[in-house]
Short mmCIF file of C-alpha atoms and ligand atoms in Angstrom, two decimals:
data_model
loop_
_atom_site.label_atom_id
_atom_site.label_comp_id
_atom_site.label_asym_id
_atom_site.label_seq_id
_atom_site.Cartn_x
_atom_site.Cartn_y
_atom_site.Cartn_z
CA MET A 242 34.91 -2.42 27.92
CA ASP A 243 37.39 -5.21 27.54
CA HIS A 244 40.06 -4.64 30.13
CA GLN A 245 42.46 -6.89 28.31
CA GLY A 246 43.45 -4.38 25.73
CA VAL A 247 40.46 -3.59 23.55
CA SER A 248 39.97 -0.08 24.75
CA ARG A 249 40.31 3.26 23.11
CA ARG A 250 44.02 3.41 23.60
CA GLY A 251 44.37 -0.33 23.25
CA LEU A 252 43.53 0.31 19.62
CA ALA A 253 40.57 -1.89 18.90
CA ALA A 254 40.63 -3.75 15.62
CA MET A 255 42.26 -1.29 13.35
CA ALA A 256 41.28 -1.09 9.77
CA LEU A 257 43.88 0.78 7.81
CA GLY A 258 42.77 -0.59 4.50
CA GLY A 259 45.15 -1.76 1.92
CA GLY A 260 46.65 -5.03 3.03
CA ALA A 261 50.20 -3.80 2.74
CA LEU A 262 51.09 -6.34 5.37
CA GLY A 263 51.01 -10.06 4.86
CA GLY A 264 51.81 -13.32 6.58
CA ALA A 265 50.64 -16.69 7.75
CA ALA A 266 47.42 -17.14 9.71
CA LEU A 267 48.32 -18.76 13.00
CA GLY A 268 47.18 -18.56 16.58
CA LEU A 269 48.14 -15.29 18.23
CA SER A 270 49.17 -14.70 21.77
CA GLY A 271 49.93 -11.83 24.11
CA CYS A 272 53.39 -10.41 24.47
CA GLU A 273 55.70 -12.62 26.39
CA ALA A 274 58.75 -10.53 27.07
CA LYS A 275 58.36 -8.43 30.17
CA PRO A 276 60.45 -5.35 29.59
CA GLY A 277 61.82 -3.44 32.57
CA THR A 278 59.55 -0.53 33.31
CA GLU A 279 61.44 1.48 35.90
CA LEU A 280 63.87 4.29 35.23
CA HIS A 281 66.60 5.30 37.62
CA PRO A 282 67.60 8.92 37.11
CA LYS A 283 70.77 10.09 38.84
CA SER A 284 69.13 13.21 40.20
CA ARG A 285 65.57 13.71 41.46
CA GLN A 286 65.73 17.48 41.14
CA PHE A 287 63.85 19.40 38.45
CA PRO A 288 65.18 22.81 37.43
CA LYS A 289 63.62 26.01 38.72
CA ASP A 290 62.11 26.91 35.36
CA PHE A 291 60.44 23.51 34.86
CA VAL A 292 56.72 24.14 34.24
CA TRP A 293 54.24 22.33 36.49
CA GLY A 294 50.67 22.32 35.32
CA VAL A 295 47.39 20.53 34.84
CA ALA A 296 45.55 19.91 31.56
CA SER A 297 41.88 19.84 30.58
CA ALA A 298 39.66 20.14 27.52
CA ALA A 299 36.64 22.35 26.82
CA PHE A 300 34.16 19.62 25.95
CA GLN A 301 35.08 17.51 28.97
CA THR A 302 34.66 20.34 31.48
CA GLU A 303 32.72 23.38 30.31
CA GLY A 304 29.10 22.24 30.07
CA ALA A 305 26.92 25.26 29.12
CA GLN A 306 26.53 23.86 25.62
CA ASN A 307 23.76 26.23 24.56
CA VAL A 308 24.99 29.31 26.35
CA ASP A 309 26.18 32.65 24.94
CA GLY A 310 25.84 31.76 21.30
CA ARG A 311 27.95 28.58 21.26
CA GLY A 312 27.23 26.39 18.24
CA PRO A 313 27.04 22.58 18.49
CA SER A 314 30.17 20.50 18.03
CA VAL A 315 30.43 16.94 16.73
CA TRP A 316 30.63 15.69 20.32
CA ASP A 317 27.33 17.41 21.26
CA VAL A 318 25.62 15.35 18.60
CA PHE A 319 27.53 12.10 19.07
CA GLU A 320 27.28 11.84 22.86
CA LYS A 321 23.47 11.95 22.66
CA LYS A 322 23.18 8.91 20.40
CA PRO A 323 21.89 5.91 22.34
CA GLY A 324 24.51 3.42 23.44
CA ILE A 325 27.52 5.66 22.86
CA VAL A 326 28.38 6.76 26.38
CA VAL A 327 28.63 3.75 28.69
CA ASP A 328 26.85 5.28 31.70
CA GLY A 329 24.26 7.09 29.60
CA SER A 330 25.63 10.45 30.74
CA ASP A 331 26.59 13.49 28.70
CA ALA A 332 28.68 16.64 29.00
CA THR A 333 25.86 19.17 29.15
CA VAL A 334 27.02 20.16 32.64
CA ALA A 335 30.34 18.29 33.00
CA THR A 336 32.37 20.06 35.70
CA ASP A 337 30.39 23.25 35.09
CA SER A 338 33.66 24.97 34.31
CA TYR A 339 32.21 27.49 31.86
CA ARG A 340 30.50 29.03 34.88
CA ARG A 341 33.00 27.98 37.54
CA TYR A 342 36.32 28.67 35.83
CA ALA A 343 37.37 30.95 38.69
CA ASP A 344 37.01 28.00 41.09
CA ASP A 345 39.19 25.91 38.77
CA VAL A 346 41.81 28.65 38.72
CA ASP A 347 41.69 28.87 42.52
CA LEU A 348 42.42 25.16 42.79
CA ILE A 349 45.36 25.47 40.38
CA ALA A 350 46.71 28.45 42.28
CA GLY A 351 46.10 26.62 45.56
CA ALA A 352 48.43 23.88 44.36
CA GLY A 353 51.05 26.48 43.46
CA LEU A 354 51.17 25.39 39.82
CA ASP A 355 52.78 27.43 37.08
CA ALA A 356 50.45 26.74 34.19
CA TYR A 357 47.02 25.62 33.06
CA ARG A 358 46.49 23.83 29.76
CA PHE A 359 42.85 24.22 28.70
CA SER A 360 41.20 24.10 25.30
CA ILE A 361 39.17 26.69 23.44
CA SER A 362 35.91 25.56 21.93
CA TRP A 363 35.99 26.43 18.22
CA SER A 364 32.19 26.62 18.11
CA ARG A 365 32.05 29.17 20.92
CA VAL A 366 34.29 31.45 18.88
CA LEU A 367 32.73 30.63 15.49
CA PRO A 368 29.37 28.92 16.08
CA THR A 369 29.30 27.40 12.59
CA GLY A 370 33.07 27.04 12.39
CA GLU A 371 33.43 29.92 9.93
CA GLY A 372 32.08 33.33 9.07
CA ALA A 373 30.99 35.73 11.80
CA ILE A 374 32.88 35.66 15.09
CA ASN A 375 30.85 35.34 18.29
CA PRO A 376 32.49 37.97 20.51
CA VAL A 377 30.80 36.65 23.65
CA GLY A 378 32.58 33.32 23.16
CA LEU A 379 35.93 35.06 23.02
CA ASP A 380 34.97 37.20 26.04
CA HIS A 381 34.72 34.02 28.08
CA TYR A 382 38.27 32.94 27.29
CA SER A 383 39.49 36.48 27.77
CA LYS A 384 38.10 36.45 31.31
CA MET A 385 39.61 33.02 31.95
CA VAL A 386 43.02 34.16 30.77
CA ASP A 387 42.82 37.25 32.96
CA ALA A 388 41.82 35.14 35.96
CA MET A 389 44.89 32.93 35.43
CA LEU A 390 47.29 35.81 34.92
CA ALA A 391 45.98 37.53 38.05
CA LYS A 392 47.12 34.45 40.00
CA GLY A 393 50.45 34.07 38.25
CA ILE A 394 49.34 31.04 36.19
CA ALA A 395 50.50 30.87 32.57
CA PRO A 396 47.66 29.96 30.19
CA TYR A 397 48.38 27.28 27.55
CA ALA A 398 45.49 27.04 25.08
CA THR A 399 44.78 24.05 22.86
CA LEU A 400 42.86 25.17 19.78
CA PHE A 401 41.39 21.78 18.85
CA HIS A 402 40.59 19.05 21.32
CA TRP A 403 38.30 16.97 19.06
CA ASP A 404 35.23 19.29 19.15
CA LEU A 405 34.81 20.21 15.48
CA PRO A 406 31.86 22.55 14.88
CA GLN A 407 28.99 20.35 13.68
CA ALA A 408 28.25 22.75 10.81
CA LEU A 409 31.69 21.98 9.36
CA GLN A 410 31.12 18.26 9.86
CA ASP A 411 27.88 18.61 7.90
CA LYS A 412 29.98 19.86 5.00
CA GLY A 413 32.35 16.88 5.24
CA GLY A 414 34.55 17.71 8.24
CA TRP A 415 38.22 16.79 7.99
CA LYS A 416 37.61 15.03 4.68
CA ASN A 417 37.44 18.53 3.25
CA ARG A 418 40.57 20.49 2.62
CA ASP A 419 38.56 23.63 3.34
CA THR A 420 38.30 22.65 7.04
CA ALA A 421 42.06 23.21 7.34
CA LEU A 422 41.68 26.74 5.98
CA ARG A 423 38.79 27.45 8.36
CA PHE A 424 40.94 26.26 11.27
CA ALA A 425 43.60 28.82 10.36
CA ASP A 426 40.91 31.55 10.32
CA TYR A 427 39.80 30.44 13.77
CA ALA A 428 43.41 30.54 15.03
CA HIS A 429 43.66 34.05 13.66
CA ALA A 430 40.46 35.12 15.48
CA VAL A 431 41.84 33.76 18.76
CA VAL A 432 45.25 35.39 18.52
CA ASP A 433 43.74 38.65 17.39
CA ARG A 434 41.64 38.92 20.53
CA LEU A 435 43.75 37.11 23.14
CA GLY A 436 47.31 37.23 21.84
CA ASP A 437 48.25 40.25 23.93
CA ARG A 438 47.92 38.04 27.04
CA LEU A 439 47.72 34.43 25.84
CA LYS A 440 51.24 33.46 24.76
CA HIS A 441 51.28 29.64 24.62
CA TYR A 442 49.38 27.76 21.90
CA ILE A 443 48.88 24.08 21.18
CA ALA A 444 47.40 23.71 17.70
CA LEU A 445 45.95 20.18 17.85
CA ASN A 446 45.44 17.61 20.59
CA GLU A 447 46.14 14.00 19.66
CA ALA A 448 45.12 14.19 16.02
CA ALA A 449 45.74 10.42 15.72
CA VAL A 450 42.98 9.64 18.23
CA HIS A 451 40.50 11.89 16.46
CA ALA A 452 41.40 10.52 13.03
CA VAL A 453 41.28 6.83 13.94
CA PHE A 454 38.65 6.61 16.66
CA GLY A 455 36.39 9.24 15.11
CA HIS A 456 36.64 8.28 11.44
CA VAL A 457 37.58 4.60 11.22
CA LEU A 458 36.46 2.89 14.42
CA GLY A 459 33.38 5.03 15.08
CA GLU A 460 33.98 5.10 18.85
CA HIS A 461 34.46 8.86 19.03
CA ALA A 462 32.72 11.76 17.33
CA PRO A 463 31.88 12.13 14.53
CA GLY A 464 31.29 8.36 14.82
CA LEU A 465 32.29 7.40 11.28
CA LYS A 466 33.54 4.00 10.17
CA ASP A 467 35.04 4.69 6.81
CA ILE A 468 38.56 3.69 6.14
CA GLY A 469 38.61 5.84 3.04
CA LEU A 470 38.50 8.89 5.28
CA LEU A 471 41.82 8.14 6.91
CA GLY A 472 44.15 9.60 4.29
CA PRO A 473 42.33 12.92 3.81
CA THR A 474 41.69 13.26 7.55
CA VAL A 475 45.34 12.74 8.47
CA HIS A 476 46.55 15.13 5.81
CA HIS A 477 43.98 17.86 6.38
CA MET A 478 44.60 17.81 10.11
CA ASN A 479 48.34 18.13 9.51
CA LEU A 480 47.69 20.94 7.05
CA ALA A 481 45.35 22.67 9.50
CA GLN A 482 48.07 22.55 12.12
CA GLY A 483 50.67 24.07 9.82
CA LEU A 484 48.36 26.81 8.57
CA ALA A 485 47.21 27.63 12.11
CA MET A 486 50.82 27.92 13.29
CA GLN A 487 51.48 30.34 10.44
CA ALA A 488 48.35 32.34 11.30
CA LEU A 489 49.32 32.56 14.95
CA ARG A 490 52.81 33.74 14.14
CA ALA A 491 51.55 36.21 11.57
CA GLY A 492 49.28 37.60 14.29
CA ARG A 493 52.08 38.18 16.79
CA GLY A 494 55.80 37.65 17.02
CA ASP A 495 56.06 36.86 20.71
CA LEU A 496 54.21 33.56 20.98
CA SER A 497 55.24 30.07 21.97
CA VAL A 498 53.61 27.74 19.45
CA GLY A 499 53.47 23.97 19.51
CA THR A 500 51.19 21.00 19.07
CA THR A 501 50.37 17.87 21.05
CA MET A 502 50.66 14.24 19.95
CA ALA A 503 49.63 10.97 21.57
CA LEU A 504 52.96 9.17 21.30
CA GLN A 505 52.93 5.46 21.99
CA PRO A 506 55.67 2.91 21.38
CA CYS A 507 54.12 0.18 19.23
CA ARG A 508 55.42 -3.20 20.32
CA PRO A 509 54.93 -6.53 18.60
CA ALA A 510 53.42 -9.41 20.52
CA GLY A 511 56.15 -11.92 21.19
CA GLY A 512 56.43 -15.68 20.74
CA GLY A 513 56.91 -17.56 17.49
CA LEU A 514 55.06 -14.93 15.49
CA ALA A 515 57.14 -12.01 16.62
CA PHE A 516 58.46 -11.42 13.11
CA TRP A 517 54.98 -11.10 11.62
CA ASN A 518 53.71 -9.14 14.56
CA ARG A 519 56.56 -6.71 14.00
CA LEU A 520 55.11 -5.91 10.56
CA ALA A 521 51.84 -5.03 12.22
CA SER A 522 53.43 -2.95 14.96
CA ASP A 523 55.50 -1.04 12.40
CA GLY A 524 52.29 -0.37 10.48
CA LEU A 525 50.63 1.04 13.55
CA ASP A 526 53.72 3.09 14.42
CA ALA A 527 53.53 4.68 10.95
CA LEU A 528 49.93 5.72 11.46
CA TRP A 529 49.90 6.51 15.14
CA ASN A 530 53.24 8.28 15.62
CA ARG A 531 55.03 8.95 12.37
CA ALA A 532 52.08 10.20 10.31
CA TRP A 533 52.30 13.29 12.54
CA LEU A 534 55.97 13.48 13.54
CA ASP A 535 57.40 13.04 10.03
CA PRO A 536 55.43 15.81 8.29
CA LEU A 537 56.00 18.30 11.11
CA PHE A 538 59.72 17.71 11.53
CA LYS A 539 60.79 16.36 8.12
CA GLY A 540 58.14 17.50 5.67
CA THR A 541 57.43 13.94 4.50
CA TYR A 542 54.99 11.10 5.17
CA PRO A 543 56.08 7.57 6.08
CA LYS A 544 56.26 5.30 3.04
CA ALA A 545 53.68 2.96 4.55
CA LEU A 546 51.04 5.68 4.20
CA GLU A 547 51.66 6.52 0.56
CA ASP A 548 48.69 4.52 -0.76
CA MET A 549 46.32 6.18 1.61
CA LEU A 550 47.46 9.63 0.53
CA LYS A 551 47.32 9.29 -3.23
CA ASP A 552 44.66 10.73 -5.55
CA GLY A 553 45.68 14.34 -5.10
CA VAL A 554 45.13 14.59 -1.35
CA VAL A 555 48.58 16.14 -0.92
CA ARG A 556 49.01 19.22 -3.09
CA ASP A 557 52.08 21.21 -4.07
CA GLY A 558 53.27 23.35 -1.19
CA ASP A 559 51.38 21.42 1.49
CA MET A 560 54.39 19.70 2.99
CA ALA A 561 56.23 23.01 3.29
CA ALA A 562 53.21 24.48 5.07
CA ILE A 563 53.10 21.54 7.49
CA ARG A 564 56.82 21.50 8.25
CA GLN A 565 56.95 24.21 10.89
CA LYS A 566 59.54 25.01 13.47
CA VAL A 567 57.83 24.45 16.81
CA ASP A 568 58.65 26.16 20.06
CA PHE A 569 57.77 22.88 21.75
CA LEU A 570 56.35 19.48 21.01
CA GLY A 571 53.56 18.46 23.38
CA VAL A 572 53.79 14.77 24.29
CA ASN A 573 50.84 12.95 25.84
CA TYR A 574 51.76 9.57 27.22
CA TYR A 575 49.80 6.92 29.09
CA ALA A 576 50.92 3.48 27.90
CA PRO A 577 52.59 1.53 25.10
CA ALA A 578 50.51 -0.25 22.44
CA TYR A 579 50.97 -3.99 21.89
CA VAL A 580 50.19 -5.17 18.42
CA ARG A 581 49.75 -8.42 16.53
CA LEU A 582 49.16 -9.41 12.96
CA ASP A 583 45.53 -10.24 12.27
CA LEU A 584 44.83 -11.55 8.81
CA SER A 585 41.09 -11.20 9.27
CA SER A 586 41.30 -7.43 9.69
CA PRO A 587 41.57 -5.32 6.52
CA SER A 588 44.68 -3.67 7.94
CA LYS A 589 46.15 -6.92 9.31
CA ILE A 590 46.67 -5.01 12.57
CA ALA A 591 45.03 -5.89 15.87
CA PRO A 592 45.68 -5.13 19.51
CA ALA A 593 47.56 -7.70 21.59
CA THR A 594 47.52 -8.15 25.32
CA PRO A 595 50.38 -6.69 27.38
CA PRO A 596 53.14 -9.05 28.50
CA LYS A 597 52.21 -11.69 31.06
CA GLY A 598 52.46 -10.33 34.57
CA ALA A 599 52.50 -6.70 33.44
CA GLU A 600 50.95 -4.22 35.81
CA LEU A 601 47.76 -2.86 34.22
CA ASP A 602 45.82 0.40 34.51
CA ALA A 603 42.03 0.70 34.58
CA PHE A 604 41.94 0.45 30.76
CA GLY A 605 43.94 -2.79 30.82
CA ARG A 606 46.98 -0.94 29.49
CA HIS A 607 50.52 -1.72 30.59
CA ILE A 608 51.76 0.79 33.17
CA ASP A 609 55.21 1.30 31.72
CA PRO A 610 57.18 4.52 32.25
CA SER A 611 59.95 3.14 30.04
CA GLY A 612 57.57 3.69 27.10
CA LEU A 613 57.62 7.41 27.79
CA PHE A 614 61.42 7.36 27.94
CA GLN A 615 61.48 5.41 24.68
CA MET A 616 59.28 7.94 22.85
CA LEU A 617 61.28 10.87 24.19
CA GLU A 618 64.44 9.16 22.92
CA ILE A 619 62.87 8.73 19.48
CA VAL A 620 61.94 12.41 19.40
CA ARG A 621 65.47 13.34 20.49
CA ARG A 622 67.35 11.10 18.09
CA GLU A 623 65.12 11.08 15.03
CA TYR A 624 63.27 14.38 15.07
CA GLY A 625 65.91 17.00 15.82
CA ASN A 626 65.57 17.10 19.61
CA PRO A 627 62.95 19.87 19.90
CA PRO A 628 61.93 21.31 23.27
CA VAL A 629 59.27 19.03 24.75
CA LEU A 630 56.45 19.51 27.22
CA ILE A 631 54.64 16.53 28.67
CA THR A 632 51.18 17.95 28.01
CA GLU A 633 49.31 14.94 29.50
CA ASN A 634 50.06 12.04 31.76
CA GLY A 635 47.93 10.61 34.49
CA CYS A 636 45.94 7.70 35.74
CA SER A 637 42.27 6.73 36.08
CA ASP A 638 40.57 5.26 39.13
CA PRO A 639 39.23 1.76 38.51
CA PHE A 640 36.10 2.34 36.39
CA SER A 641 33.05 2.89 38.58
CA LYS A 642 29.78 4.76 38.73
CA GLY A 643 30.47 5.41 42.40
CA PRO A 644 32.44 8.15 44.09
CA ALA A 645 36.09 8.89 43.41
CA VAL A 646 38.97 7.35 45.34
CA ILE A 647 40.27 10.17 47.53
CA GLU A 648 43.27 8.30 48.98
CA ASP A 649 44.70 7.72 45.52
CA GLY A 650 48.17 6.40 46.23
CA PHE A 651 48.08 4.49 42.92
CA ARG A 652 47.87 7.83 41.05
CA ILE A 653 50.78 9.28 43.01
CA ASP A 654 52.80 6.19 42.25
CA TYR A 655 51.94 6.40 38.55
CA MET A 656 52.98 10.05 38.31
CA ARG A 657 56.12 9.51 40.36
CA ARG A 658 57.31 6.70 38.11
CA HIS A 659 56.56 8.63 34.92
CA LEU A 660 58.37 11.65 36.29
CA GLU A 661 61.39 9.41 36.87
CA ALA A 662 61.22 8.66 33.15
CA VAL A 663 61.13 12.41 32.45
CA LEU A 664 64.21 12.95 34.62
CA ALA A 665 66.01 10.08 32.91
CA ALA A 666 65.12 11.49 29.48
CA ARG A 667 66.45 14.88 30.51
CA GLU A 668 69.68 13.25 31.64
CA ALA A 669 69.91 11.56 28.25
CA GLY A 670 69.66 14.99 26.61
CA SER A 671 65.97 15.51 25.92
CA PRO A 672 64.95 19.10 26.72
CA VAL A 673 61.70 18.32 28.53
CA GLY A 674 60.63 21.61 30.07
CA GLY A 675 57.36 20.84 31.80
CA TYR A 676 54.78 18.32 32.95
CA PHE A 677 51.00 18.78 32.86
CA CYS A 678 49.01 16.21 34.77
CA TRP A 679 45.79 15.01 33.17
CA THR A 680 43.67 16.35 34.88
CA LEU A 681 42.53 18.85 37.48
CA LEU A 682 38.96 17.62 38.08
CA ASP A 683 37.23 14.31 37.43
CA ASN A 684 35.44 15.08 34.18
CA PHE A 685 33.63 13.68 31.13
CA GLU A 686 35.86 10.91 29.80
CA TRP A 687 34.34 10.73 26.29
CA ASN A 688 32.49 7.46 25.65
CA LEU A 689 33.31 6.31 29.20
CA GLY A 690 31.24 9.17 30.58
CA TYR A 691 32.01 9.75 34.26
CA THR A 692 33.00 6.13 35.00
CA SER A 693 36.68 6.93 34.41
CA LYS A 694 38.08 9.51 36.81
CA PHE A 695 41.50 11.06 36.24
CA GLY A 696 41.30 14.12 38.52
CA LEU A 697 43.58 15.39 41.25
CA VAL A 698 40.30 16.76 42.59
CA ALA A 699 37.00 14.87 42.84
CA HIS A 700 33.87 16.52 41.50
CA ASP A 701 30.51 15.59 43.00
CA ARG A 702 28.08 15.99 40.13
CA VAL A 703 25.06 16.31 42.42
CA THR A 704 26.34 18.87 44.91
CA GLY A 705 29.07 20.44 42.77
CA VAL A 706 31.53 19.99 45.65
CA ARG A 707 35.18 19.75 44.61
CA ALA A 708 37.30 17.67 46.97
CA PRO A 709 41.09 17.51 46.59
CA LYS A 710 42.52 13.99 46.63
CA ALA A 711 45.79 12.85 48.16
CA SER A 712 47.41 13.28 44.73
CA TYR A 713 46.52 16.99 44.72
CA GLU A 714 48.50 17.49 47.94
CA TRP A 715 51.37 15.38 46.61
CA PHE A 716 51.53 17.35 43.37
CA LYS A 717 51.39 20.60 45.31
CA ALA A 718 54.37 19.59 47.44
CA LEU A 719 56.26 18.52 44.31
CA ALA A 720 55.63 21.81 42.52
CA ALA A 721 56.92 23.64 45.61
CA SER A 722 60.09 21.59 46.13
CA ARG A 723 60.71 20.59 42.50
CA ALA A 724 62.37 17.50 43.93
CA LEU A 725 60.74 14.16 43.15
CA PRO A 726 60.15 12.19 46.33
CA ALA A 727 61.12 8.54 46.47
CA LYS A 728 58.46 5.82 46.68
CA LEU A 729 55.85 6.36 49.43
C1 LIG B 514 43.34 12.18 25.52
C2 LIG B 514 42.71 13.41 25.80
C3 LIG B 514 41.97 13.50 27.09
C4 LIG B 514 41.61 12.25 27.85
C5 LIG B 514 42.75 11.74 28.69
C6 LIG B 514 42.38 10.55 29.56
O1 LIG B 514 44.53 12.13 25.67
O2 LIG B 514 42.69 11.25 25.15
O3 LIG B 514 43.54 14.49 25.61
O4 LIG B 514 40.83 14.12 26.59
O5 LIG B 514 40.54 12.51 28.69
O6 LIG B 514 43.79 11.37 27.88
O7 LIG B 514 42.08 9.43 28.77
#
């Protein structure tokens, strides 16, 4: 792992294909301008109805991969390939949350939180992604939902957090238009069984990450490196989202339906090449942010993506199906992306290092709450100011195979500063209605295995002991007072 920016979210050598961007080949540097990162809201008080929660994902927590009729997902297959997961681990047990969900719910209730964002595993509900429903899979989520409701916790379910049923991948995965239709069937199966109690739905989690890291860079499941897949994958995921939202709403009229995006400001590396780097950062912005925001809120794709989407990928009626009114937009935010022009890459886009002197997280990303404010302002000004939930934000320990840091003041500081950005965005007019910390328990961080720990609670994988960290207590006090404390 290169801590200087070539990490999953640092956007390792992108290959968008095409060569729409051009320019002179010169030496490239990191960003030089050091933008201000702090926000200074007038008030530190959140309203009474602001939703405080934690977020997780099925594959990262459940374990129990072969239990109760669950079919394999693309991540089951990918994680077992040699050399993929840095510590050689896998998610066969993870935090054991399939079995221990009641313990998870107790921890959430113990912190006095309002909501739990979890994801449903498609291949527990439909082991091959389509056809016969596995009722035992749905029983599990039904019990989980009941356990939350019994403790006054509102369940927020993500329907797709990157774990496509392997059987659908074998037929072509997101390259196939049919996968979008199967996703809508799956959404229907979920709402049919759980919709009487489960009211909040997030259709997709960070489709950009799955599309780019899973299909172009090969660092995530399904591990493909084929730039030709990008256009169909982007479009079919957008279509799946629109069709699933329709299926949910056809199932019941009393739901709150949204979707979650990984929004990152894309900033050009500075210096003499800033002009050319700007072309690259605009290119990344089109793919990373606007390829998802534009279709949902405007029913169009950015012009920069037109080439990628030709050859009949987009059919009549698709854009109307994708353009849905959402009850909320889920925003996941960790860091901005710095970008430079790279003539040796097919896309001409490459990651740049953060500005000199910038404070970095464990991934080498710039810790910059102003980036969250910036994205919320873009959503407010350019996308019709929809209700927003921060569906993920949080901070990893320094990468290590050792135990978690229990006195995690750095995590408290990270959350505090990002919550200042949320308050400032609200003051500017953005209707942000909630904040979900990523994540409750240290869990399986994809190809970083268990070396990256984001939890408010440590999980000892040998003993199964769950130990709250300082940040858990801090978050608990915040959810109770709803007033953001000043710096420690
Ligand atoms: C994501 C995912 C989570 C990650 C988290 C920490 O945003 O990538 O939703 O699965 O674990 O973001 O990197």
